[in-house]
Short mmCIF file of C-alpha atoms in Angstrom, two decimals:
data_model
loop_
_atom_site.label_atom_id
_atom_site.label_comp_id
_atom_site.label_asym_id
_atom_site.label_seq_id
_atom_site.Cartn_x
_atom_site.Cartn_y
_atom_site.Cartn_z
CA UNK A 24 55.63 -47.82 56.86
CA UNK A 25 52.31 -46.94 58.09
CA UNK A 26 52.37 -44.23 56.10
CA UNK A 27 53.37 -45.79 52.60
CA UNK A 28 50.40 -48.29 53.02
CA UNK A 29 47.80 -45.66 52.92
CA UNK A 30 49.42 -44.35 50.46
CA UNK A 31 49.16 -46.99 48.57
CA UNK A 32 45.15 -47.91 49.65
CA UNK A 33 44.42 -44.46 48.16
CA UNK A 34 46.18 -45.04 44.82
CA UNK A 35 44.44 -48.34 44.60
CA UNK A 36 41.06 -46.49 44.53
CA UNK A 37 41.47 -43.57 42.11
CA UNK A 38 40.99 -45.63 38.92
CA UNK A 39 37.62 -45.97 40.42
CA UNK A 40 36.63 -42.76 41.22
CA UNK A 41 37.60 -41.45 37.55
CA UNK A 42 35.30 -44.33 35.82
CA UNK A 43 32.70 -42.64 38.12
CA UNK A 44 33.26 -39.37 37.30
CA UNK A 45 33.93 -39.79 33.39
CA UNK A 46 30.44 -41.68 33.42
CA UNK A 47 28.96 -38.78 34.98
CA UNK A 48 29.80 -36.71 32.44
CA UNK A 49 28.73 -39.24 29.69
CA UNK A 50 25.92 -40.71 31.43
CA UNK A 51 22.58 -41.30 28.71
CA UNK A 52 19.66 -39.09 29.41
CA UNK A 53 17.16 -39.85 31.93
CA UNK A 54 14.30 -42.57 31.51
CA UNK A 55 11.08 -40.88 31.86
CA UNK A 56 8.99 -43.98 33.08
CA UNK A 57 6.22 -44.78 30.69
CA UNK A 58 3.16 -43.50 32.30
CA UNK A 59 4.92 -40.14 32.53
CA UNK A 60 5.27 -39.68 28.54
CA UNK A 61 1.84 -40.33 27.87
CA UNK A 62 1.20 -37.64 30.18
CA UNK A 63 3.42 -35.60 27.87
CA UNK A 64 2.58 -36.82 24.55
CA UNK A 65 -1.11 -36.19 25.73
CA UNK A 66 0.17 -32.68 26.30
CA UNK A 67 1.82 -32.05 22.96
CA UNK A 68 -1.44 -33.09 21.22
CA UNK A 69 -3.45 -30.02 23.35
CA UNK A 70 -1.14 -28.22 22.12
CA UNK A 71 -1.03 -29.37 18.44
CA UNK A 72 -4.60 -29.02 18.59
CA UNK A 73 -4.73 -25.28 19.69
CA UNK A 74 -1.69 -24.27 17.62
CA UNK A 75 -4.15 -25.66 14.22
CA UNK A 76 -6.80 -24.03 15.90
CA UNK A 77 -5.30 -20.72 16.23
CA UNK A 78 -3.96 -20.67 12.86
CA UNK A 79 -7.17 -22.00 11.07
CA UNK A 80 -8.41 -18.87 13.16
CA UNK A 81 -5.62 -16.34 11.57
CA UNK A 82 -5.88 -17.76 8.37
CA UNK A 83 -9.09 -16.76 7.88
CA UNK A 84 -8.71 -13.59 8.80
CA UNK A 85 -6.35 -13.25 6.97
CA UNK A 86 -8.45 -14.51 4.30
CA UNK A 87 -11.73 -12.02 5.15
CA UNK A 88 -8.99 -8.82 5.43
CA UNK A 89 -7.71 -9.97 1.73
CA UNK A 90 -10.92 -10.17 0.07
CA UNK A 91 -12.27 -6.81 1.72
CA UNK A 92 -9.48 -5.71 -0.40
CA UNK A 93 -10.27 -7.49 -3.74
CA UNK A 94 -12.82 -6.74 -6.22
CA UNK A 95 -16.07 -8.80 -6.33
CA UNK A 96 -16.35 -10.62 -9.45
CA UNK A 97 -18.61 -8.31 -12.16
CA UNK A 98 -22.27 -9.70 -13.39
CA UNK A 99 -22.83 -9.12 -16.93
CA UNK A 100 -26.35 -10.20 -17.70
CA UNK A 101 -27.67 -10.56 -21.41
CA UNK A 102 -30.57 -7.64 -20.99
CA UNK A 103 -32.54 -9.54 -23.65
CA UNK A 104 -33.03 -12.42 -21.26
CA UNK A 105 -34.48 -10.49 -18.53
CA UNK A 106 -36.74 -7.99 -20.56
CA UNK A 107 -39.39 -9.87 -18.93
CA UNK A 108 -38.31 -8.92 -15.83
CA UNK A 109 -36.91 -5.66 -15.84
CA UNK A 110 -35.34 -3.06 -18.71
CA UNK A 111 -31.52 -2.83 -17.67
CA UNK A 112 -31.48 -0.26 -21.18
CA UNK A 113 -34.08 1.69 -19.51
CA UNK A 114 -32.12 1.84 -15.84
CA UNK A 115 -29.17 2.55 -17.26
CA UNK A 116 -29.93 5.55 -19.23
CA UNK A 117 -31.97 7.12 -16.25
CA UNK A 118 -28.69 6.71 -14.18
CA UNK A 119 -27.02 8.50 -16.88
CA UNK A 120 -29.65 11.26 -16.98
CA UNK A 121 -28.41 12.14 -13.34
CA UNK A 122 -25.19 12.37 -14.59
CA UNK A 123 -25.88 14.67 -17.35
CA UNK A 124 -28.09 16.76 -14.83
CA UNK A 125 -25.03 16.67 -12.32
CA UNK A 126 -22.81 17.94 -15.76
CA UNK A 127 -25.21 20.43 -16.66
CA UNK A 128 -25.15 21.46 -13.11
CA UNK A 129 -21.43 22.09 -12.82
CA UNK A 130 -21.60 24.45 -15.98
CA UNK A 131 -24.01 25.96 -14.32
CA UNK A 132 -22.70 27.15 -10.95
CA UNK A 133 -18.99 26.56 -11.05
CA UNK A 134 -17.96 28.20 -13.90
CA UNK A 135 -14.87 30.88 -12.59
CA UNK A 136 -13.39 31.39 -15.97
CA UNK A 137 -14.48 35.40 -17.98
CA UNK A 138 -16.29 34.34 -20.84
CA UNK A 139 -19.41 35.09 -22.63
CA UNK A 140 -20.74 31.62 -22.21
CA UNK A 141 -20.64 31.84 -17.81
CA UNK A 142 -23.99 33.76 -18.69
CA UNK A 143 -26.07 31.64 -20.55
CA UNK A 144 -27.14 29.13 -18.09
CA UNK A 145 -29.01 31.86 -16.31
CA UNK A 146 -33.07 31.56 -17.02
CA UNK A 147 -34.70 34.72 -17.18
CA UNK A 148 -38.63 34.98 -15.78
CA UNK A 149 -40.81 36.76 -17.96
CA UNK A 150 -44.71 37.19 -18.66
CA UNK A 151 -44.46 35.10 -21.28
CA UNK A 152 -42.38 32.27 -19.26
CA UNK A 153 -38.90 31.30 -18.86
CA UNK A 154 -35.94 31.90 -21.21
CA UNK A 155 -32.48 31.44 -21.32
CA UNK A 156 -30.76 35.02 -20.77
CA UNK A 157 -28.87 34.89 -24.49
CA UNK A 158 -31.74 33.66 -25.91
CA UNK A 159 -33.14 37.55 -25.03
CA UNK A 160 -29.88 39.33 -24.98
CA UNK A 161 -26.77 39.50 -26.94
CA UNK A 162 -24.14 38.38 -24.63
CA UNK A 163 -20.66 39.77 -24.98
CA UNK A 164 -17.28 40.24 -23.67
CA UNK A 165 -15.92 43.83 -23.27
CA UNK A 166 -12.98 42.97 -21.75
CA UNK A 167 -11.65 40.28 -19.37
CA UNK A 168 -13.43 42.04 -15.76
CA UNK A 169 -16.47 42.90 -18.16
CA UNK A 170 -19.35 41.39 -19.74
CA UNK A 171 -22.04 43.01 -21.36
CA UNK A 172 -25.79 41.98 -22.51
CA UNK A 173 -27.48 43.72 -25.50
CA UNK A 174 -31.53 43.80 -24.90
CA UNK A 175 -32.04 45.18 -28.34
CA UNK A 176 -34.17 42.64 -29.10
CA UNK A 177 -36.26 42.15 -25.65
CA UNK A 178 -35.97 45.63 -24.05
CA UNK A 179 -38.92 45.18 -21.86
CA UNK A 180 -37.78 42.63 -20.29
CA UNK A 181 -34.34 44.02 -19.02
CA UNK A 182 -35.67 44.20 -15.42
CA UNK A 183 -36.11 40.64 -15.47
CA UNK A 184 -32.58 39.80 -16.97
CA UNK A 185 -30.94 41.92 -14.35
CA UNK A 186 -32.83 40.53 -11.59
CA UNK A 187 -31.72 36.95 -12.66
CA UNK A 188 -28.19 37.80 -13.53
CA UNK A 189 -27.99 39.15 -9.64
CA UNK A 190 -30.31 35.80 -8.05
CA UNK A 191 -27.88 33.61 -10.33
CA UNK A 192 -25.10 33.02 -7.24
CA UNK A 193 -22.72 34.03 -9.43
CA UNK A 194 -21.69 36.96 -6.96
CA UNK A 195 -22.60 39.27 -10.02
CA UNK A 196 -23.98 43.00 -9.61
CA UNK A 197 -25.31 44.02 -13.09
CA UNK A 198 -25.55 47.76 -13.44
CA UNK A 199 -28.42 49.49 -16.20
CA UNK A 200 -26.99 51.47 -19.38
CA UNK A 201 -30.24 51.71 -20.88
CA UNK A 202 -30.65 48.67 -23.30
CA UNK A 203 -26.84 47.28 -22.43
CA UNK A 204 -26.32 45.67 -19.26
CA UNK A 205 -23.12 45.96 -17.60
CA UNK A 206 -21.93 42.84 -15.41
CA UNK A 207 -18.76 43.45 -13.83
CA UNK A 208 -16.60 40.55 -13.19
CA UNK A 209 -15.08 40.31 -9.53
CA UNK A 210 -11.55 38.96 -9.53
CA UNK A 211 -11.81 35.23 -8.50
CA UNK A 212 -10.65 35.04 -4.77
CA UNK A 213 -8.81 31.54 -3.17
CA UNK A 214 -12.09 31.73 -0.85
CA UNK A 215 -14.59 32.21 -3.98
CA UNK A 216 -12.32 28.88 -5.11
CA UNK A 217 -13.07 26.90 -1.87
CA UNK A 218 -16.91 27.49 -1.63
CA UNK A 219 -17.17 26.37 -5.33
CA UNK A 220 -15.57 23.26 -4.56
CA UNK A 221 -17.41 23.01 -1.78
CA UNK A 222 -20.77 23.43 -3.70
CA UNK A 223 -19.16 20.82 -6.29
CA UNK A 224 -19.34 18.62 -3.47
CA UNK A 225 -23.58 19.13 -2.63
CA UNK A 226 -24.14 18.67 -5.95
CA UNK A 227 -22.40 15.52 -6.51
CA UNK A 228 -23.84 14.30 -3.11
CA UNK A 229 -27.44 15.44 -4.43
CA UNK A 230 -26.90 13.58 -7.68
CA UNK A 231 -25.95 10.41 -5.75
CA UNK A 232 -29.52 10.89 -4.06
CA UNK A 233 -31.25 10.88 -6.87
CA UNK A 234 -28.93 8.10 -8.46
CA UNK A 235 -29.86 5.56 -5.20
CA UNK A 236 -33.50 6.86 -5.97
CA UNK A 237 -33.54 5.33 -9.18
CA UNK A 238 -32.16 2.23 -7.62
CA UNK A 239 -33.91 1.43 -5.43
CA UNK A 240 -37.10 1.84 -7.75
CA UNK A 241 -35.45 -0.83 -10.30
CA UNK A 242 -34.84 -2.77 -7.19
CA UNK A 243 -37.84 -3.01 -5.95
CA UNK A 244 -39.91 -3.49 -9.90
CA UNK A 245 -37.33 -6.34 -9.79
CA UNK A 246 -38.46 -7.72 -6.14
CA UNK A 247 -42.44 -7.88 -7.82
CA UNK A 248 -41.35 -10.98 -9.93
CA UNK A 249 -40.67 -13.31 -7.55
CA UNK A 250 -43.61 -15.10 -8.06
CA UNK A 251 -42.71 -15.98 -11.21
CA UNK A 252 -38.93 -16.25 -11.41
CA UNK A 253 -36.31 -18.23 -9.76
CA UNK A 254 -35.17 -16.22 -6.29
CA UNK A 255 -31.64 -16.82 -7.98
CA UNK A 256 -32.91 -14.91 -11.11
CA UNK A 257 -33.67 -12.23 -8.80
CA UNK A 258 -30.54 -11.78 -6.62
CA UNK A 259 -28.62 -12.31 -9.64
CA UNK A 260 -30.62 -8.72 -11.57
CA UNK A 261 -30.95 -6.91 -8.26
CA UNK A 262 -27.06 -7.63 -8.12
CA UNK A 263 -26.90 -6.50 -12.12
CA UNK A 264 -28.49 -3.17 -11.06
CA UNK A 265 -26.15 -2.09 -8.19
CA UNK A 266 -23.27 -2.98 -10.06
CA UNK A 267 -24.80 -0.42 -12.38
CA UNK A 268 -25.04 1.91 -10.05
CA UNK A 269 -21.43 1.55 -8.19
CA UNK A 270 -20.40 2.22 -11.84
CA UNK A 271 -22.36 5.36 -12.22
CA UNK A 272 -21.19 6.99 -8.66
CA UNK A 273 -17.87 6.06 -9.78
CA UNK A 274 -18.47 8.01 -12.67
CA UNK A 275 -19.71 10.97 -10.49
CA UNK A 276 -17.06 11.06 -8.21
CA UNK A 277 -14.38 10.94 -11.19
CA UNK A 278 -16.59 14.08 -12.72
CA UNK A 279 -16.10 16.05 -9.17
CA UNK A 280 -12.07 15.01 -9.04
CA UNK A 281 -11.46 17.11 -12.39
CA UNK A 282 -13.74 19.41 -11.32
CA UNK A 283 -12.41 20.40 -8.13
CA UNK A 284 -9.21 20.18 -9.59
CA UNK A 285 -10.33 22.67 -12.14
CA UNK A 286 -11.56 24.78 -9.23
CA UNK A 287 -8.92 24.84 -6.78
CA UNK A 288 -6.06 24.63 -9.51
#
């Protein structure tokens, strides 16, 4: 009997114990008390504050990488409104005279290809001053590895012509056949190639010299105005002038592309 009553006891209580154990598993979540939430909210706003702080920060980075990237906007002044000032006509062609130097250059001292015309750059010194060499001689072309120049005309001063056919850096040794000059033309080597290019390279870098030369003298006519034009005026021309000159580098490096190409092959 004993045993049938605590039984019975224990039955009693296990309706009980499961409503405490369901609620356990449905229980709501816990109350943080009020003072602890402001601590928290307090904390989320820190860190709202360096989240919009950090991204203000990448965003203009972002913003300072993409326009490194970008093109400035171009000036296009109306020259007639700052004759006054400065002659952007005037600038501009003496920027293009360096490129027509830097042309005339090329022709000059890279020209690899067997023709008649690879001698006429070269100036000949004489007693009665300098001359082009087929303005003395007749220039002509024997065959692709030979050129020859006729002194007919100027046989006294075949000395000179030879002398500045060999001083031309060509890599040319003319040989004497009385009035005729023989030039033998050296197969172009790959290495004959590479130093051209390579000297394409001086030159250009020499022409951009002189380009930043005539620059910086336009810059600095410009910079005498001041006194009696608007500082803006003056940025605004100065900025006129090296857009000018960007261009004509741009130019020059676009001139030694081809030409190395032409080179190299």
């Amino acid at each position: 009997m004993y045993a049938m009553a605590m039984a019975l006891r224990c039955l009693r209580q296990l309706p009980p114990l499961l409503h405490h154990s369901l609620s356990g598993l449905v229980r709501p979540p816990l109350q943080v008390p009020l003072r602890h939430t402001a601590l928290m909210l307090n904390g989320c706003r820190q860190c709202v504050v360096h989240q919009t702080m950090l991204t203000r920060h990448l965003a203009t980075k972002k913003a300072k990488a993409k326009g490194k990237g970008e093109t400035q906007a171009r000036v296009n002044i109306n020259a007639a409104l700052v004759e006054d000032i400065i002659s952007l006509g005037e600038v501009n062609g003496e920027m293009q005279a360096v490129v027509e130097v830097l042309k005339e250059e090329f022709g000059k001292n890279l020209n690899i290809r067997t023709s008649p015309g690879a001698l006429d750059h070269i100036t000949v010194t004489t007693k009665d001053g300098k001359f082009p060499l087929n303005q003395l001689g007749q220039i002509s072309l024997k065959s692709p590895q030979l050129i020859l120049v006729n002194m007919a005309s100027f046989p006294e001063n075949t000395a000179a012509a030879i002398k500045a056919i060999r001083e031309s850096g060509m890599n040319l040794n003319p040989e004497v056949d009385g009035i005729i000059i023989r030039v033998p033309v050296p197969k172009v080597t790959r290495e004959h190639r590479e130093s051209l290019a390579k000297l394409a390279k001086q030159l250009t870098n020499k022409a951009k010299d002189s380009l930043r030369k005539v620059r910086s003298n336009a810059v600095n006519h410009v910079k005498k105005a001041k006194s009696t034009v608007s500082e803006d005026t003056i940025k605004l021309v100065e900025k006129q002038i090296q857009q000018m000159a960007d261009d004509t580098a741009a130019e020059m490096d676009r001139l030694l592309a081809g030409k190395t190409k032409e080179l190299l092959g």
